[in-house]
Amino acid sequence: MKSDCIQTTICQERKKDPIEMFHSGQLVKVCAPMVRYSKLAFRTLVRKYSCDLCYTPMIVAADFVKSIKARDSEFTTNQGDCPLIVQFAANDARLLSDAARIVSPYANGIDINCGCPQRWAMAEGYGACLINKPELVRDMVTQVRNQVENPGFSVSIKIRIHDDLKRTVDLCRKAEATGVSWITVHGRTVEERHQPVHYDSIKIIKENMSIPVIANGDIRSLKEAENVWQITGTDGVMVARGLLANPAMFAGYEETPLKCIWDWVDIALELGTPYMCFHQHLMYMMEKITSRQEKRVFNALSSTSAIIDYLTDHYGI
């Protein structure tokens, strides 16, 4: 958390409280936690294009609490970055509550990652292995509730589903009883990667919950988002790769408009985004609007000035 940002980052827009948004009856459009990608600059961009709620990338709570360097590099925000949820990977209730207390003045809530299927995360006791540890999830939620004084601070979880959906419903009911604010459901099991998303399972989970539920998985356009929202009966939809490819997706654009590309250039330069991240986002955004030959040229560019020259020469804006 860089000191030059902290002084102005306390969120003033409590009217944008996520819980109120979920109870509005409108589709709540959410930017997913994406490692390396859903940082401040990208969150700023998608907010310009009708994204209602943004998550930070997953942050390892233990490192965040123990290392000032980790805090400075992993969490940067500003006054316009609201509403904001900070997602943590954790397996220890005390460390998670300490991390939550640190970010609580600068965010609307925290989310516990109970869905990451990557081997390293599960080996550390993070991510999707937590869907088999409802007692630990309960302890982490309870500890955060006890440690963070702000009663409006949300504590949510993001999960994958079990092969036996009854276990998932049981997990969600226990989480709800513990005081979880809402649950995001990625409609695949831990083993599934590119298989179809089980939207029917998300619907069943939603029907068994009184708290808000967000649907997640393979949503690539506003029309798909609205369809999933209707099919599942959920309170919002969360998008990851669809927003990387088209940050203006929630505003109804079928592919990234040129204005969005130049908005990204302006935002990234203003916020000092590292070159690798700046370039990578543009490669995602331009995937559908450039030819194979253009991709080869653009992807080989090695400086910010070369990128700006390329965009100016080819798109004349």
PDB file of C-alpha atoms in Angstrom:
ATOM      1  CA  MET A   1       0.000   0.000   0.000  1.00  0.00           C
ATOM      2  CA  LYS A   2       1.932   2.980  -1.229  1.00  0.00           C
ATOM      3  CA  SER A   3       1.943   5.854   1.217  1.00  0.00           C
ATOM      4  CA  ASP A   4       1.175   8.488  -1.412  1.00  0.00           C
ATOM      5  CA  CYS A   5      -2.149   6.785  -2.070  1.00  0.00           C
ATOM      6  CA  ILE A   6      -3.251   5.963   1.455  1.00  0.00           C
ATOM      7  CA  GLN A   7      -4.039   9.529   2.476  1.00  0.00           C
ATOM      8  CA  THR A   8      -6.808   9.829  -0.114  1.00  0.00           C
ATOM      9  CA  THR A   9      -8.075   6.291  -0.430  1.00  0.00           C
ATOM     10  CA  ILE A  10     -10.703   5.943   2.266  1.00  0.00           C
ATOM     11  CA  CYS A  11     -13.815   5.140   0.264  1.00  0.00           C
ATOM     12  CA  GLN A  12     -16.264   8.033   0.476  1.00  0.00           C
ATOM     13  CA  GLU A  13     -18.976   6.399  -1.621  1.00  0.00           C
ATOM     14  CA  ARG A  14     -20.760   4.218   0.911  1.00  0.00           C
ATOM     15  CA  LYS A  15     -23.882   4.645  -1.212  1.00  0.00           C
ATOM     16  CA  LYS A  16     -22.148   2.159  -3.505  1.00  0.00           C
ATOM     17  CA  ASP A  17     -22.156  -0.455  -0.770  1.00  0.00           C
ATOM     18  CA  PRO A  18     -22.101  -3.861  -2.515  1.00  0.00           C
ATOM     19  CA  ILE A  19     -24.787  -5.381  -0.298  1.00  0.00           C
ATOM     20  CA  GLU A  20     -27.204  -2.630  -1.308  1.00  0.00           C
ATOM     21  CA  MET A  21     -26.266  -3.180  -4.946  1.00  0.00           C
ATOM     22  CA  PHE A  22     -27.036  -6.896  -4.701  1.00  0.00           C
ATOM     23  CA  HIS A  23     -30.472  -6.146  -3.275  1.00  0.00           C
ATOM     24  CA  SER A  24     -31.333  -3.639  -6.010  1.00  0.00           C
ATOM     25  CA  GLY A  25     -32.847  -6.251  -8.312  1.00  0.00           C
ATOM     26  CA  GLN A  26     -30.472  -5.126 -11.067  1.00  0.00           C
ATOM     27  CA  LEU A  27     -27.646  -7.176 -12.570  1.00  0.00           C
ATOM     28  CA  VAL A  28     -24.462  -6.419 -10.613  1.00  0.00           C
ATOM     29  CA  LYS A  29     -21.467  -6.617 -12.972  1.00  0.00           C
ATOM     30  CA  VAL A  30     -18.262  -7.724 -11.259  1.00  0.00           C
ATOM     31  CA  CYS A  31     -14.602  -7.787 -12.322  1.00  0.00           C
ATOM     32  CA  ALA A  32     -12.975 -10.995 -11.044  1.00  0.00           C
ATOM     33  CA  PRO A  33      -9.777 -11.276  -9.004  1.00  0.00           C
ATOM     34  CA  MET A  34      -7.097 -12.027 -11.623  1.00  0.00           C
ATOM     35  CA  VAL A  35      -3.477 -12.611 -10.676  1.00  0.00           C
ATOM     36  CA  ARG A  36      -1.293  -9.861 -12.221  1.00  0.00           C
ATOM     37  CA  TYR A  37      -4.204  -8.296 -14.076  1.00  0.00           C
ATOM     38  CA  SER A  38      -7.015  -6.857 -11.931  1.00  0.00           C
ATOM     39  CA  LYS A  39      -4.809  -4.171 -10.412  1.00  0.00           C
ATOM     40  CA  LEU A  40      -5.662  -0.508  -9.925  1.00  0.00           C
ATOM     41  CA  ALA A  41      -5.133   0.621 -13.536  1.00  0.00           C
ATOM     42  CA  PHE A  42      -7.315  -2.134 -15.013  1.00  0.00           C
ATOM     43  CA  ARG A  43      -9.972  -1.632 -12.339  1.00  0.00           C
ATOM     44  CA  THR A  44     -10.010   2.063 -13.228  1.00  0.00           C
ATOM     45  CA  LEU A  45     -10.535   1.171 -16.891  1.00  0.00           C
ATOM     46  CA  VAL A  46     -13.404  -1.292 -16.434  1.00  0.00           C
ATOM     47  CA  ARG A  47     -15.172   1.096 -14.047  1.00  0.00           C
ATOM     48  CA  LYS A  48     -15.352   3.571 -16.965  1.00  0.00           C
ATOM     49  CA  TYR A  49     -17.263   0.915 -18.897  1.00  0.00           C
ATOM     50  CA  SER A  50     -20.117  -0.017 -16.539  1.00  0.00           C
ATOM     51  CA  CYS A  51     -18.370  -2.427 -14.172  1.00  0.00           C
ATOM     52  CA  ASP A  52     -20.106  -2.109 -10.794  1.00  0.00           C
ATOM     53  CA  LEU A  53     -17.738  -3.901  -8.419  1.00  0.00           C
ATOM     54  CA  CYS A  54     -14.036  -4.799  -8.646  1.00  0.00           C
ATOM     55  CA  TYR A  55     -11.822  -7.308  -6.867  1.00  0.00           C
ATOM     56  CA  THR A  56      -8.076  -7.064  -6.394  1.00  0.00           C
ATOM     57  CA  PRO A  57      -5.879  -9.942  -7.531  1.00  0.00           C
ATOM     58  CA  MET A  58      -5.523 -12.697  -4.952  1.00  0.00           C
ATOM     59  CA  ILE A  59      -3.079 -11.647  -2.219  1.00  0.00           C
ATOM     60  CA  VAL A  60      -1.438 -14.164   0.151  1.00  0.00           C
ATOM     61  CA  ALA A  61      -2.523 -12.937   3.591  1.00  0.00           C
ATOM     62  CA  ALA A  62       0.535 -14.239   5.450  1.00  0.00           C
ATOM     63  CA  ASP A  63       2.963 -12.362   3.176  1.00  0.00           C
ATOM     64  CA  PHE A  64       0.802  -9.239   3.261  1.00  0.00           C
ATOM     65  CA  VAL A  65       0.807  -9.126   7.060  1.00  0.00           C
ATOM     66  CA  LYS A  66       4.488  -9.924   7.504  1.00  0.00           C
ATOM     67  CA  SER A  67       6.071  -7.856   4.729  1.00  0.00           C
ATOM     68  CA  ILE A  68       5.847  -4.108   4.129  1.00  0.00           C
ATOM     69  CA  LYS A  69       7.287  -4.748   0.665  1.00  0.00           C
ATOM     70  CA  ALA A  70       4.427  -7.140  -0.097  1.00  0.00           C
ATOM     71  CA  ARG A  71       1.872  -4.577   1.055  1.00  0.00           C
ATOM     72  CA  ASP A  72       3.371  -1.858  -1.138  1.00  0.00           C
ATOM     73  CA  SER A  73       3.536  -4.055  -4.234  1.00  0.00           C
ATOM     74  CA  GLU A  74       0.288  -5.997  -3.859  1.00  0.00           C
ATOM     75  CA  PHE A  75      -2.252  -3.378  -2.852  1.00  0.00           C
ATOM     76  CA  THR A  76      -2.554   0.070  -4.392  1.00  0.00           C
ATOM     77  CA  THR A  77      -5.790   2.014  -4.566  1.00  0.00           C
ATOM     78  CA  ASN A  78      -7.155   5.546  -4.852  1.00  0.00           C
ATOM     79  CA  GLN A  79     -10.318   7.450  -4.045  1.00  0.00           C
ATOM     80  CA  GLY A  80     -12.127   6.504  -7.236  1.00  0.00           C
ATOM     81  CA  ASP A  81     -11.412   2.803  -6.746  1.00  0.00           C
ATOM     82  CA  CYS A  82     -14.734   2.018  -5.107  1.00  0.00           C
ATOM     83  CA  PRO A  83     -16.531  -0.230  -4.358  1.00  0.00           C
ATOM     84  CA  LEU A  84     -13.559  -2.549  -3.894  1.00  0.00           C
ATOM     85  CA  ILE A  85     -13.119  -6.067  -2.527  1.00  0.00           C
ATOM     86  CA  VAL A  86      -9.665  -7.322  -1.555  1.00  0.00           C
ATOM     87  CA  GLN A  87      -9.270 -11.040  -2.131  1.00  0.00           C
ATOM     88  CA  PHE A  88      -6.964 -13.011   0.169  1.00  0.00           C
ATOM     89  CA  ALA A  89      -5.545 -16.497   0.059  1.00  0.00           C
ATOM     90  CA  ALA A  90      -5.391 -17.705   3.640  1.00  0.00           C
ATOM     91  CA  ASN A  91      -5.351 -20.813   5.802  1.00  0.00           C
ATOM     92  CA  ASP A  92      -5.011 -19.108   9.196  1.00  0.00           C
ATOM     93  CA  ALA A  93      -7.811 -17.144  10.839  1.00  0.00           C
ATOM     94  CA  ARG A  94      -5.534 -14.809  12.809  1.00  0.00           C
ATOM     95  CA  LEU A  95      -3.393 -13.839   9.822  1.00  0.00           C
ATOM     96  CA  LEU A  96      -6.462 -13.284   7.664  1.00  0.00           C
ATOM     97  CA  SER A  97      -8.084 -11.057  10.268  1.00  0.00           C
ATOM     98  CA  ASP A  98      -4.854  -9.056  10.600  1.00  0.00           C
ATOM     99  CA  ALA A  99      -4.761  -8.583   6.812  1.00  0.00           C
ATOM    100  CA  ALA A 100      -8.437  -7.586   6.764  1.00  0.00           C
ATOM    101  CA  ARG A 101      -7.871  -5.010   9.490  1.00  0.00           C
ATOM    102  CA  ILE A 102      -5.017  -3.436   7.488  1.00  0.00           C
ATOM    103  CA  VAL A 103      -7.123  -2.960   4.336  1.00  0.00           C
ATOM    104  CA  SER A 104     -10.445  -2.182   6.026  1.00  0.00           C
ATOM    105  CA  PRO A 105     -10.142   1.635   5.813  1.00  0.00           C
ATOM    106  CA  TYR A 106      -9.471   1.438   2.071  1.00  0.00           C
ATOM    107  CA  ALA A 107     -11.937  -1.190   0.822  1.00  0.00           C
ATOM    108  CA  ASN A 108     -15.556  -2.275   1.177  1.00  0.00           C
ATOM    109  CA  GLY A 109     -14.689  -5.812   2.186  1.00  0.00           C
ATOM    110  CA  ILE A 110     -12.509  -8.881   1.777  1.00  0.00           C
ATOM    111  CA  ASP A 111     -13.058 -12.144  -0.048  1.00  0.00           C
ATOM    112  CA  ILE A 112     -11.584 -15.508   0.939  1.00  0.00           C
ATOM    113  CA  ASN A 113     -10.314 -17.482  -2.039  1.00  0.00           C
ATOM    114  CA  CYS A 114     -11.856 -20.937  -1.758  1.00  0.00           C
ATOM    115  CA  GLY A 115     -11.764 -21.650  -5.469  1.00  0.00           C
ATOM    116  CA  CYS A 116      -8.249 -21.440  -6.905  1.00  0.00           C
ATOM    117  CA  PRO A 117      -7.441 -24.908  -8.314  1.00  0.00           C
ATOM    118  CA  GLN A 118      -3.724 -24.337  -8.920  1.00  0.00           C
ATOM    119  CA  ARG A 119      -1.504 -26.958  -7.332  1.00  0.00           C
ATOM    120  CA  TRP A 120       0.757 -24.529  -5.496  1.00  0.00           C
ATOM    121  CA  ALA A 121      -2.223 -22.858  -3.813  1.00  0.00           C
ATOM    122  CA  MET A 122      -3.798 -26.126  -2.740  1.00  0.00           C
ATOM    123  CA  ALA A 123      -0.445 -27.441  -1.509  1.00  0.00           C
ATOM    124  CA  GLU A 124      -0.233 -24.393   0.786  1.00  0.00           C
ATOM    125  CA  GLY A 125      -3.750 -24.991   2.091  1.00  0.00           C
ATOM    126  CA  TYR A 126      -5.232 -22.107   0.089  1.00  0.00           C
ATOM    127  CA  GLY A 127      -7.844 -21.910  -2.614  1.00  0.00           C
ATOM    128  CA  ALA A 128     -10.126 -24.763  -3.586  1.00  0.00           C
ATOM    129  CA  CYS A 129      -8.986 -27.130  -0.845  1.00  0.00           C
ATOM    130  CA  LEU A 130     -10.986 -24.911   1.543  1.00  0.00           C
ATOM    131  CA  ILE A 131     -14.285 -26.139   0.098  1.00  0.00           C
ATOM    132  CA  ASN A 132     -13.516 -29.328   2.046  1.00  0.00           C
ATOM    133  CA  LYS A 133     -12.769 -27.417   5.267  1.00  0.00           C
ATOM    134  CA  PRO A 134     -15.991 -25.628   6.283  1.00  0.00           C
ATOM    135  CA  GLU A 135     -14.841 -25.333   9.913  1.00  0.00           C
ATOM    136  CA  LEU A 136     -11.708 -23.415   8.882  1.00  0.00           C
ATOM    137  CA  VAL A 137     -13.776 -21.141   6.645  1.00  0.00           C
ATOM    138  CA  ARG A 138     -16.121 -20.543   9.594  1.00  0.00           C
ATOM    139  CA  ASP A 139     -13.205 -19.674  11.886  1.00  0.00           C
ATOM    140  CA  MET A 140     -11.712 -17.240   9.356  1.00  0.00           C
ATOM    141  CA  VAL A 141     -15.008 -15.453   8.782  1.00  0.00           C
ATOM    142  CA  THR A 142     -15.704 -15.228  12.508  1.00  0.00           C
ATOM    143  CA  GLN A 143     -12.228 -13.876  13.294  1.00  0.00           C
ATOM    144  CA  VAL A 144     -12.497 -11.156  10.636  1.00  0.00           C
ATOM    145  CA  ARG A 145     -15.925 -10.172  11.944  1.00  0.00           C
ATOM    146  CA  ASN A 146     -14.491  -9.908  15.463  1.00  0.00           C
ATOM    147  CA  GLN A 147     -11.408  -7.919  14.449  1.00  0.00           C
ATOM    148  CA  VAL A 148     -12.805  -5.390  11.951  1.00  0.00           C
ATOM    149  CA  GLU A 149     -14.815  -2.746  13.763  1.00  0.00           C
ATOM    150  CA  ASN A 150     -16.762  -1.488  10.739  1.00  0.00           C
ATOM    151  CA  PRO A 151     -20.084  -3.418  10.734  1.00  0.00           C
ATOM    152  CA  GLY A 152     -20.572  -2.635   7.035  1.00  0.00           C
ATOM    153  CA  PHE A 153     -17.326  -4.325   6.026  1.00  0.00           C
ATOM    154  CA  SER A 154     -18.202  -7.366   3.933  1.00  0.00           C
ATOM    155  CA  VAL A 155     -16.685 -10.841   4.210  1.00  0.00           C
ATOM    156  CA  SER A 156     -17.379 -13.044   1.197  1.00  0.00           C
ATOM    157  CA  ILE A 157     -16.083 -16.310  -0.236  1.00  0.00           C
ATOM    158  CA  LYS A 158     -15.427 -17.485  -3.793  1.00  0.00           C
ATOM    159  CA  ILE A 159     -15.794 -21.228  -4.311  1.00  0.00           C
ATOM    160  CA  ARG A 160     -15.824 -24.039  -6.853  1.00  0.00           C
ATOM    161  CA  ILE A 161     -18.401 -26.814  -6.679  1.00  0.00           C
ATOM    162  CA  HIS A 162     -18.068 -30.425  -5.523  1.00  0.00           C
ATOM    163  CA  ASP A 163     -18.889 -33.424  -7.683  1.00  0.00           C
ATOM    164  CA  ASP A 164     -21.613 -34.063  -5.114  1.00  0.00           C
ATOM    165  CA  LEU A 165     -23.516 -30.765  -5.125  1.00  0.00           C
ATOM    166  CA  LYS A 166     -25.104 -31.541  -1.755  1.00  0.00           C
ATOM    167  CA  ARG A 167     -21.680 -30.953  -0.191  1.00  0.00           C
ATOM    168  CA  THR A 168     -21.474 -27.544  -1.855  1.00  0.00           C
ATOM    169  CA  VAL A 169     -24.935 -26.573  -0.677  1.00  0.00           C
ATOM    170  CA  ASP A 170     -23.987 -27.702   2.838  1.00  0.00           C
ATOM    171  CA  LEU A 171     -20.779 -25.622   2.701  1.00  0.00           C
ATOM    172  CA  CYS A 172     -22.721 -22.557   1.565  1.00  0.00           C
ATOM    173  CA  ARG A 173     -25.358 -22.957   4.263  1.00  0.00           C
ATOM    174  CA  LYS A 174     -22.666 -23.211   6.936  1.00  0.00           C
ATOM    175  CA  ALA A 175     -20.932 -20.137   5.510  1.00  0.00           C
ATOM    176  CA  GLU A 176     -24.207 -18.216   5.517  1.00  0.00           C
ATOM    177  CA  ALA A 177     -24.836 -19.188   9.147  1.00  0.00           C
ATOM    178  CA  THR A 178     -21.347 -17.926  10.020  1.00  0.00           C
ATOM    179  CA  GLY A 179     -22.098 -14.468   8.626  1.00  0.00           C
ATOM    180  CA  VAL A 180     -20.709 -14.508   5.096  1.00  0.00           C
ATOM    181  CA  SER A 181     -21.996 -11.479   3.163  1.00  0.00           C
ATOM    182  CA  TRP A 182     -22.289 -13.226  -0.216  1.00  0.00           C
ATOM    183  CA  ILE A 183     -20.879 -16.187  -2.131  1.00  0.00           C
ATOM    184  CA  THR A 184     -19.380 -16.274  -5.620  1.00  0.00           C
ATOM    185  CA  VAL A 185     -19.728 -19.654  -7.311  1.00  0.00           C
ATOM    186  CA  HIS A 186     -17.471 -20.726 -10.161  1.00  0.00           C
ATOM    187  CA  GLY A 187     -19.557 -23.459 -11.726  1.00  0.00           C
ATOM    188  CA  ARG A 188     -16.824 -26.058 -12.201  1.00  0.00           C
ATOM    189  CA  THR A 189     -15.211 -28.655  -9.954  1.00  0.00           C
ATOM    190  CA  VAL A 190     -11.559 -28.463  -8.946  1.00  0.00           C
ATOM    191  CA  GLU A 191     -10.617 -30.937 -11.694  1.00  0.00           C
ATOM    192  CA  GLU A 192     -12.507 -29.134 -14.466  1.00  0.00           C
ATOM    193  CA  ARG A 193     -10.767 -26.460 -16.525  1.00  0.00           C
ATOM    194  CA  HIS A 194     -12.374 -25.925 -19.940  1.00  0.00           C
ATOM    195  CA  GLN A 195     -15.446 -28.109 -19.553  1.00  0.00           C
ATOM    196  CA  PRO A 196     -18.863 -26.415 -19.772  1.00  0.00           C
ATOM    197  CA  VAL A 197     -19.861 -24.420 -16.697  1.00  0.00           C
ATOM    198  CA  HIS A 198     -22.573 -26.021 -14.552  1.00  0.00           C
ATOM    199  CA  TYR A 199     -24.979 -23.081 -14.424  1.00  0.00           C
ATOM    200  CA  ASP A 200     -27.702 -25.462 -13.219  1.00  0.00           C
ATOM    201  CA  SER A 201     -25.611 -26.108 -10.112  1.00  0.00           C
ATOM    202  CA  ILE A 202     -25.222 -22.383  -9.473  1.00  0.00           C
ATOM    203  CA  LYS A 203     -29.014 -22.049  -9.746  1.00  0.00           C
ATOM    204  CA  ILE A 204     -29.548 -24.783  -7.133  1.00  0.00           C
ATOM    205  CA  ILE A 205     -27.072 -23.129  -4.768  1.00  0.00           C
ATOM    206  CA  LYS A 206     -28.814 -19.773  -5.179  1.00  0.00           C
ATOM    207  CA  GLU A 207     -32.207 -21.374  -4.441  1.00  0.00           C
ATOM    208  CA  ASN A 208     -30.808 -22.661  -1.137  1.00  0.00           C
ATOM    209  CA  MET A 209     -29.358 -19.322   0.010  1.00  0.00           C
ATOM    210  CA  SER A 210     -30.837 -16.199   1.574  1.00  0.00           C
ATOM    211  CA  ILE A 211     -27.667 -14.151   0.993  1.00  0.00           C
ATOM    212  CA  PRO A 212     -26.588 -12.855  -2.446  1.00  0.00           C
ATOM    213  CA  VAL A 213     -24.891 -15.242  -4.868  1.00  0.00           C
ATOM    214  CA  ILE A 214     -22.670 -14.275  -7.833  1.00  0.00           C
ATOM    215  CA  ALA A 215     -22.339 -16.555 -10.870  1.00  0.00           C
ATOM    216  CA  ASN A 216     -18.885 -17.008 -12.416  1.00  0.00           C
ATOM    217  CA  GLY A 217     -17.493 -18.888 -15.401  1.00  0.00           C
ATOM    218  CA  ASP A 218     -17.093 -18.446 -19.180  1.00  0.00           C
ATOM    219  CA  ILE A 219     -19.012 -15.202 -19.625  1.00  0.00           C
ATOM    220  CA  ARG A 220     -17.737 -13.307 -22.682  1.00  0.00           C
ATOM    221  CA  SER A 221     -20.346 -10.652 -23.484  1.00  0.00           C
ATOM    222  CA  LEU A 222     -23.023  -8.525 -21.863  1.00  0.00           C
ATOM    223  CA  LYS A 223     -25.684 -10.682 -23.505  1.00  0.00           C
ATOM    224  CA  GLU A 224     -24.141 -13.836 -22.000  1.00  0.00           C
ATOM    225  CA  ALA A 225     -23.934 -12.105 -18.623  1.00  0.00           C
ATOM    226  CA  GLU A 226     -27.618 -11.229 -18.761  1.00  0.00           C
ATOM    227  CA  ASN A 227     -28.517 -14.767 -19.858  1.00  0.00           C
ATOM    228  CA  VAL A 228     -26.547 -16.357 -17.000  1.00  0.00           C
ATOM    229  CA  TRP A 229     -28.125 -13.909 -14.557  1.00  0.00           C
ATOM    230  CA  GLN A 230     -31.585 -14.934 -15.731  1.00  0.00           C
ATOM    231  CA  ILE A 231     -30.846 -18.676 -15.896  1.00  0.00           C
ATOM    232  CA  THR A 232     -29.267 -18.904 -12.450  1.00  0.00           C
ATOM    233  CA  GLY A 233     -31.417 -16.374 -10.605  1.00  0.00           C
ATOM    234  CA  THR A 234     -28.262 -14.968  -9.043  1.00  0.00           C
ATOM    235  CA  ASP A 235     -27.666 -11.395  -7.923  1.00  0.00           C
ATOM    236  CA  GLY A 236     -24.642 -10.667 -10.099  1.00  0.00           C
ATOM    237  CA  VAL A 237     -22.135 -12.102 -12.548  1.00  0.00           C
ATOM    238  CA  MET A 238     -18.351 -12.105 -12.254  1.00  0.00           C
ATOM    239  CA  VAL A 239     -16.148 -12.024 -15.362  1.00  0.00           C
ATOM    240  CA  ALA A 240     -12.419 -12.651 -15.763  1.00  0.00           C
ATOM    241  CA  ARG A 241     -11.042 -13.487 -19.223  1.00  0.00           C
ATOM    242  CA  GLY A 242     -14.006 -11.886 -20.981  1.00  0.00           C
ATOM    243  CA  LEU A 243     -13.032  -8.526 -19.477  1.00  0.00           C
ATOM    244  CA  LEU A 244      -9.355  -9.014 -20.288  1.00  0.00           C
ATOM    245  CA  ALA A 245     -10.285  -9.459 -23.945  1.00  0.00           C
ATOM    246  CA  ASN A 246     -12.832  -6.643 -23.890  1.00  0.00           C
ATOM    247  CA  PRO A 247     -12.753  -4.260 -20.898  1.00  0.00           C
ATOM    248  CA  ALA A 248     -15.799  -2.479 -22.364  1.00  0.00           C
ATOM    249  CA  MET A 249     -17.845  -5.700 -22.341  1.00  0.00           C
ATOM    250  CA  PHE A 250     -20.205  -4.640 -19.569  1.00  0.00           C
ATOM    251  CA  ALA A 251     -21.052  -1.470 -21.520  1.00  0.00           C
ATOM    252  CA  GLY A 252     -22.385  -3.649 -24.327  1.00  0.00           C
ATOM    253  CA  TYR A 253     -19.465  -3.568 -26.792  1.00  0.00           C
ATOM    254  CA  GLU A 254     -18.942  -6.814 -28.714  1.00  0.00           C
ATOM    255  CA  GLU A 255     -15.212  -6.140 -29.086  1.00  0.00           C
ATOM    256  CA  THR A 256     -12.814  -3.627 -27.573  1.00  0.00           C
ATOM    257  CA  PRO A 257     -13.516  -0.149 -28.993  1.00  0.00           C
ATOM    258  CA  LEU A 258     -10.577   2.038 -29.962  1.00  0.00           C
ATOM    259  CA  LYS A 259     -11.585   4.584 -27.325  1.00  0.00           C
ATOM    260  CA  CYS A 260     -11.148   1.918 -24.645  1.00  0.00           C
ATOM    261  CA  ILE A 261      -7.642   1.148 -25.935  1.00  0.00           C
ATOM    262  CA  TRP A 262      -6.646   4.792 -25.693  1.00  0.00           C
ATOM    263  CA  ASP A 263      -8.317   5.077 -22.276  1.00  0.00           C
ATOM    264  CA  TRP A 264      -6.072   2.216 -21.168  1.00  0.00           C
ATOM    265  CA  VAL A 265      -2.983   4.008 -22.496  1.00  0.00           C
ATOM    266  CA  ASP A 266      -3.918   7.189 -20.614  1.00  0.00           C
ATOM    267  CA  ILE A 267      -4.754   5.396 -17.350  1.00  0.00           C
ATOM    268  CA  ALA A 268      -1.713   3.106 -17.437  1.00  0.00           C
ATOM    269  CA  LEU A 269       0.684   5.981 -18.079  1.00  0.00           C
ATOM    270  CA  GLU A 270      -0.916   8.148 -15.407  1.00  0.00           C
ATOM    271  CA  LEU A 271      -0.682   5.404 -12.778  1.00  0.00           C
ATOM    272  CA  GLY A 272       2.802   4.223 -13.732  1.00  0.00           C
ATOM    273  CA  THR A 273       1.847   0.721 -14.848  1.00  0.00           C
ATOM    274  CA  PRO A 274       4.922  -1.477 -15.485  1.00  0.00           C
ATOM    275  CA  TYR A 275       5.645  -1.991 -19.178  1.00  0.00           C
ATOM    276  CA  MET A 276       5.069  -5.753 -19.181  1.00  0.00           C
ATOM    277  CA  CYS A 277       1.594  -5.370 -17.699  1.00  0.00           C
ATOM    278  CA  PHE A 278       0.793  -2.389 -19.951  1.00  0.00           C
ATOM    279  CA  HIS A 279       1.733  -4.351 -23.079  1.00  0.00           C
ATOM    280  CA  GLN A 280       0.071  -7.605 -21.994  1.00  0.00           C
ATOM    281  CA  HIS A 281      -3.282  -5.932 -21.439  1.00  0.00           C
ATOM    282  CA  LEU A 282      -3.124  -4.379 -24.903  1.00  0.00           C
ATOM    283  CA  MET A 283      -2.354  -7.757 -26.460  1.00  0.00           C
ATOM    284  CA  TYR A 284      -5.489  -9.179 -24.859  1.00  0.00           C
ATOM    285  CA  MET A 285      -7.614  -6.186 -25.865  1.00  0.00           C
ATOM    286  CA  MET A 286      -6.458  -6.224 -29.491  1.00  0.00           C
ATOM    287  CA  GLU A 287      -6.701  -9.988 -30.010  1.00  0.00           C
ATOM    288  CA  LYS A 288      -9.958  -9.808 -31.972  1.00  0.00           C
ATOM    289  CA  ILE A 289      -9.292  -6.623 -33.897  1.00  0.00           C
ATOM    290  CA  THR A 290      -5.846  -7.318 -35.361  1.00  0.00           C
ATOM    291  CA  SER A 291      -4.633  -9.682 -38.064  1.00  0.00           C
ATOM    292  CA  ARG A 292      -2.060 -12.407 -37.451  1.00  0.00           C
ATOM    293  CA  GLN A 293       0.642 -10.288 -39.064  1.00  0.00           C
ATOM    294  CA  GLU A 294      -0.318  -7.243 -36.991  1.00  0.00           C
ATOM    295  CA  LYS A 295      -0.187  -9.355 -33.836  1.00  0.00           C
ATOM    296  CA  ARG A 296       3.347 -10.506 -34.618  1.00  0.00           C
ATOM    297  CA  VAL A 297       4.510  -6.921 -35.040  1.00  0.00           C
ATOM    298  CA  PHE A 298       2.627  -5.528 -32.053  1.00  0.00           C
ATOM    299  CA  ASN A 299       3.570  -8.333 -29.672  1.00  0.00           C
ATOM    300  CA  ALA A 300       7.256  -7.818 -30.489  1.00  0.00           C
ATOM    301  CA  LEU A 301       7.254  -4.144 -29.477  1.00  0.00           C
ATOM    302  CA  SER A 302       9.556  -3.453 -26.563  1.00  0.00           C
ATOM    303  CA  SER A 303       8.861   0.058 -25.284  1.00  0.00           C
ATOM    304  CA  THR A 304       5.961   2.283 -24.330  1.00  0.00           C
ATOM    305  CA  SER A 305       6.916   4.857 -26.953  1.00  0.00           C
ATOM    306  CA  ALA A 306       6.964   2.146 -29.655  1.00  0.00           C
ATOM    307  CA  ILE A 307       3.455   1.071 -28.647  1.00  0.00           C
ATOM    308  CA  ILE A 308       2.103   4.624 -28.754  1.00  0.00           C
ATOM    309  CA  ASP A 309       3.732   5.188 -32.160  1.00  0.00           C
ATOM    310  CA  TYR A 310       2.225   1.934 -33.441  1.00  0.00           C
ATOM    311  CA  LEU A 311      -1.286   2.787 -32.220  1.00  0.00           C
ATOM    312  CA  THR A 312      -1.043   6.327 -33.627  1.00  0.00           C
ATOM    313  CA  ASP A 313       0.196   5.114 -37.019  1.00  0.00           C
ATOM    314  CA  HIS A 314      -2.350   2.291 -37.364  1.00  0.00           C
ATOM    315  CA  TYR A 315      -5.419   3.804 -35.741  1.00  0.00           C
ATOM    316  CA  GLY A 316      -4.771   7.495 -36.116  1.00  0.00           C
ATOM    317  CA  ILE A 317      -6.270   8.591 -32.834  1.00  0.00           C
TER     318      ILE A 317
END
